[in-house]
CSV table of C-alpha atoms and ligand atoms in Angstrom, one decimal:
chain,number,residue,atom,x,y,z
A,11,UNK,CA,-23.6,62.0,70.3
A,12,UNK,CA,-22.4,58.1,69.5
A,13,UNK,CA,-18.9,56.7,70.5
A,14,UNK,CA,-18.4,57.0,67.2
A,15,UNK,CA,-19.6,60.3,66.6
A,16,UNK,CA,-17.1,61.7,69.5
A,17,UNK,CA,-14.1,59.6,68.4
A,18,UNK,CA,-14.8,61.6,64.4
A,19,UNK,CA,-15.3,64.7,65.9
A,20,UNK,CA,-11.7,64.4,68.2
A,21,UNK,CA,-9.9,62.8,64.7
A,22,UNK,CA,-10.9,65.8,62.9
A,23,UNK,CA,-9.0,68.1,64.9
A,24,UNK,CA,-5.6,66.0,64.5
A,25,UNK,CA,-1.7,66.8,63.9
A,26,UNK,CA,-0.5,63.9,65.1
A,27,UNK,CA,2.2,63.8,61.9
A,28,UNK,CA,2.7,65.8,58.8
A,29,UNK,CA,-0.3,64.4,56.6
A,30,UNK,CA,-2.6,67.0,58.6
A,31,UNK,CA,-0.6,70.2,56.7
A,32,UNK,CA,-1.6,69.0,53.3
A,33,UNK,CA,-4.9,67.5,53.9
A,34,UNK,CA,-8.0,69.5,52.5
A,35,UNK,CA,-10.8,66.8,54.2
A,36,UNK,CA,-9.9,64.5,56.7
A,37,UNK,CA,-11.5,60.7,56.1
A,38,UNK,CA,-12.7,59.0,59.0
A,39,UNK,CA,-14.4,56.1,57.6
A,40,UNK,CA,-18.4,55.4,56.6
A,41,UNK,CA,-21.0,52.8,57.4
A,42,UNK,CA,-22.6,50.9,60.0
A,43,UNK,CA,-20.8,50.9,63.1
A,44,UNK,CA,-22.5,47.6,64.2
A,45,UNK,CA,-21.3,46.0,61.4
A,46,UNK,CA,-19.5,42.5,62.1
A,47,UNK,CA,-17.3,43.0,58.7
A,48,UNK,CA,-14.6,45.8,58.8
A,49,UNK,CA,-13.1,46.8,55.3
A,50,UNK,CA,-9.4,48.8,56.1
A,51,UNK,CA,-7.4,50.2,53.1
A,52,UNK,CA,-4.8,52.3,52.8
A,53,UNK,CA,-4.9,55.8,53.0
A,54,UNK,CA,-7.3,58.5,51.1
A,55,UNK,CA,-6.7,58.7,47.5
A,56,UNK,CA,-7.4,62.4,45.4
A,57,UNK,CA,-11.2,62.2,45.7
A,58,UNK,CA,-11.2,61.0,49.1
A,59,UNK,CA,-9.4,63.5,50.7
A,60,UNK,CA,-11.9,66.0,48.3
A,61,UNK,CA,-14.9,64.3,49.1
A,62,UNK,CA,-14.0,63.3,52.6
A,63,UNK,CA,-15.3,60.0,52.6
A,64,UNK,CA,-13.3,56.5,51.8
A,65,UNK,CA,-12.8,54.6,48.6
A,66,UNK,CA,-15.3,57.2,46.2
A,67,UNK,CA,-12.7,57.5,43.0
A,68,UNK,CA,-12.6,54.5,40.5
A,69,UNK,CA,-10.7,52.1,43.3
A,70,UNK,CA,-14.1,52.7,45.0
A,71,UNK,CA,-16.5,52.0,42.1
A,72,UNK,CA,-14.7,48.6,42.1
A,73,UNK,CA,-15.1,48.2,45.9
A,74,UNK,CA,-19.1,48.8,45.2
A,75,UNK,CA,-18.7,46.1,43.0
A,76,UNK,CA,-16.8,43.6,45.1
A,77,UNK,CA,-19.3,44.7,48.1
A,78,UNK,CA,-22.1,43.2,45.6
A,79,UNK,CA,-20.0,39.9,45.1
A,80,UNK,CA,-20.4,39.4,48.6
A,81,UNK,CA,-24.2,40.5,48.8
A,82,UNK,CA,-23.7,43.6,51.0
A,83,UNK,CA,-23.4,47.4,50.5
A,84,UNK,CA,-21.4,50.2,52.1
A,85,UNK,CA,-24.6,50.7,54.5
A,86,UNK,CA,-24.2,47.2,56.0
A,87,UNK,CA,-20.4,47.3,56.6
A,88,UNK,CA,-17.7,49.5,57.9
A,89,UNK,CA,-14.9,50.9,55.4
A,90,UNK,CA,-11.6,52.6,56.9
A,91,UNK,CA,-8.3,53.3,56.3
A,92,UNK,CA,-4.4,53.0,57.8
A,93,UNK,CA,-3.9,56.9,57.6
A,94,UNK,CA,-7.0,59.4,57.8
A,95,UNK,CA,-5.2,62.0,55.4
A,96,UNK,CA,-4.1,61.9,51.8
A,97,UNK,CA,0.3,61.0,51.5
A,98,UNK,CA,1.0,63.7,48.5
A,99,UNK,CA,1.0,62.4,45.3
A,100,UNK,CA,-0.4,58.7,46.5
A,101,UNK,CA,2.5,57.7,47.8
A,102,UNK,CA,2.8,54.9,50.7
A,103,UNK,CA,2.4,56.5,54.3
A,104,UNK,CA,5.5,56.2,55.9
A,105,UNK,CA,5.6,54.0,59.4
A,106,UNK,CA,5.5,56.9,61.5
A,107,UNK,CA,2.7,58.1,60.1
A,108,UNK,CA,0.6,54.9,60.4
A,109,UNK,CA,2.0,54.7,63.7
A,110,UNK,CA,0.9,58.6,64.5
A,111,UNK,CA,-2.8,57.4,62.9
A,112,UNK,CA,-3.2,53.9,64.1
A,113,UNK,CA,-4.8,55.1,67.9
A,114,UNK,CA,-7.6,56.0,65.6
A,115,UNK,CA,-7.9,53.4,64.0
A,116,UNK,CA,-7.3,50.8,67.2
A,117,UNK,CA,-10.4,53.0,68.6
A,118,UNK,CA,-12.8,52.4,66.1
A,119,UNK,CA,-11.9,48.9,66.1
A,120,UNK,CA,-12.9,48.9,69.8
A,121,UNK,CA,-16.0,50.3,69.3
A,122,UNK,CA,-17.1,48.4,66.5
A,123,UNK,CA,-15.3,45.0,68.0
A,124,UNK,CA,-15.9,43.4,63.8
A,125,UNK,CA,-15.8,39.4,64.0
A,126,UNK,CA,-14.1,39.9,60.6
A,127,UNK,CA,-11.4,42.6,59.5
A,128,UNK,CA,-10.2,42.6,55.8
A,129,UNK,CA,-7.5,44.0,55.0
A,130,UNK,CA,-7.4,46.0,51.5
A,131,UNK,CA,-4.0,45.6,50.0
A,132,UNK,CA,-0.1,45.2,51.5
A,133,UNK,CA,0.0,48.0,53.4
A,134,UNK,CA,-3.2,47.0,55.6
A,135,UNK,CA,-2.5,43.7,55.8
A,136,UNK,CA,1.4,44.5,57.0
A,137,UNK,CA,0.1,46.7,59.3
A,138,UNK,CA,-2.9,44.8,60.6
A,139,UNK,CA,-1.4,40.9,59.9
A,140,UNK,CA,2.3,40.5,60.1
A,141,UNK,CA,4.9,43.1,59.0
A,142,UNK,CA,5.8,40.6,56.7
A,143,UNK,CA,2.8,40.0,55.1
A,144,UNK,CA,3.4,38.9,51.5
A,145,UNK,CA,0.1,39.7,49.6
A,146,UNK,CA,0.7,37.5,46.5
A,147,UNK,CA,1.2,34.6,48.4
A,148,UNK,CA,-1.1,35.3,51.2
A,149,UNK,CA,-4.4,36.6,50.2
A,150,UNK,CA,-7.4,34.9,50.8
A,151,UNK,CA,-5.9,33.5,54.1
A,152,UNK,CA,-7.1,33.3,57.9
A,153,UNK,CA,-5.3,34.8,60.9
A,154,UNK,CA,-7.4,34.5,63.9
A,155,UNK,CA,-6.3,36.8,67.1
A,156,UNK,CA,-8.1,38.1,69.9
A,157,UNK,CA,-11.3,36.5,68.8
A,158,UNK,CA,-11.0,38.0,65.5
A,159,UNK,CA,-10.8,36.5,61.9
A,160,UNK,CA,-8.9,38.8,59.5
A,161,UNK,CA,-8.1,38.1,55.8
A,162,UNK,CA,-6.4,40.4,53.2
A,163,UNK,CA,-7.3,41.1,49.9
A,164,UNK,CA,-5.2,42.7,46.9
A,165,UNK,CA,-6.2,46.3,47.2
A,166,UNK,CA,-9.0,47.0,44.5
A,167,UNK,CA,-6.5,49.5,42.6
A,168,UNK,CA,-4.2,46.5,42.2
A,169,UNK,CA,-7.7,44.7,40.2
A,170,UNK,CA,-8.0,47.7,37.8
A,171,UNK,CA,-4.1,47.8,37.1
A,172,UNK,CA,-3.9,44.1,36.9
A,173,UNK,CA,-7.7,42.4,35.7
A,174,UNK,CA,-5.5,39.0,35.9
A,175,UNK,CA,-5.4,39.0,39.7
A,176,UNK,CA,-9.5,39.1,39.5
A,177,UNK,CA,-10.3,35.4,39.3
A,178,UNK,CA,-8.8,34.6,42.8
A,179,UNK,CA,-10.4,37.7,44.4
A,180,UNK,CA,-13.5,36.8,43.6
A,181,UNK,CA,-12.8,33.4,45.2
A,182,UNK,CA,-11.4,35.5,47.9
A,183,UNK,CA,-14.6,37.4,48.1
A,184,UNK,CA,-17.2,34.5,48.4
A,185,UNK,CA,-14.7,33.0,51.1
A,186,UNK,CA,-15.6,36.1,53.2
A,187,UNK,CA,-18.8,35.6,52.6
A,188,UNK,CA,-19.0,32.1,53.5
A,189,UNK,CA,-17.3,32.9,57.0
A,190,UNK,CA,-19.2,35.9,57.9
A,191,UNK,CA,-22.3,33.7,57.4
A,192,UNK,CA,-20.5,31.3,59.7
A,193,UNK,CA,-20.0,33.9,62.2
A,194,UNK,CA,-22.5,36.3,62.2
A,195,UNK,CA,-26.1,37.8,60.7
A,196,UNK,CA,-25.7,41.2,58.2
A,197,UNK,CA,-28.8,43.2,57.9
B,24,URA,N1,-7.7,53.5,48.4
B,24,URA,C1,-7.3,53.7,49.7
B,24,URA,O1,-6.7,52.8,50.2
B,24,URA,N2,-8.3,54.1,50.7
B,24,URA,C2,-9.0,54.9,50.0
B,24,URA,O2,-10.1,55.1,50.8
B,24,URA,C3,-9.3,54.9,48.8
B,24,URA,C4,-8.2,54.7,47.9
């Protein structure tokens, strides 16, 4: 069994925070564990909780289109979330839930060893880049740490609510593709 499969088996048993009690399915992550590019969202929504896969609801359909804009698809990248279980009524995950879940994401990222991490929205950006990250002002900027390039873009759910944010996101996506071509090759 691969390291990622072993980690998934362990994670599926997780009872580290209160979200375990209300989950239908834990949503571990999908895609290519050898990809240089990882997308990190916030946490599962209703559809993800029901299906056990990240980004399969309306926001996920838009994420698929965003991947297409970068000439990528789900099998060439890795997609996961800050918290692996759905917060009730899709509220923001509490700091203690993010903290309790962080060991899983840390291990996932150790196994993948990506070149680029793209935070989808504010929760991922404040967890992974800077607690004071301002998505409106700082989306599309690059941050380098331990040999990994981090950036954040608007969450696809925000782009569903506000189509006015789409043109700047289109530019961010094109820039991520350029960065990817500069640092790695993708199959
Ligand atoms: N929103 C997220 O942040 N993650 C998902 O997996 C689905 C919706």
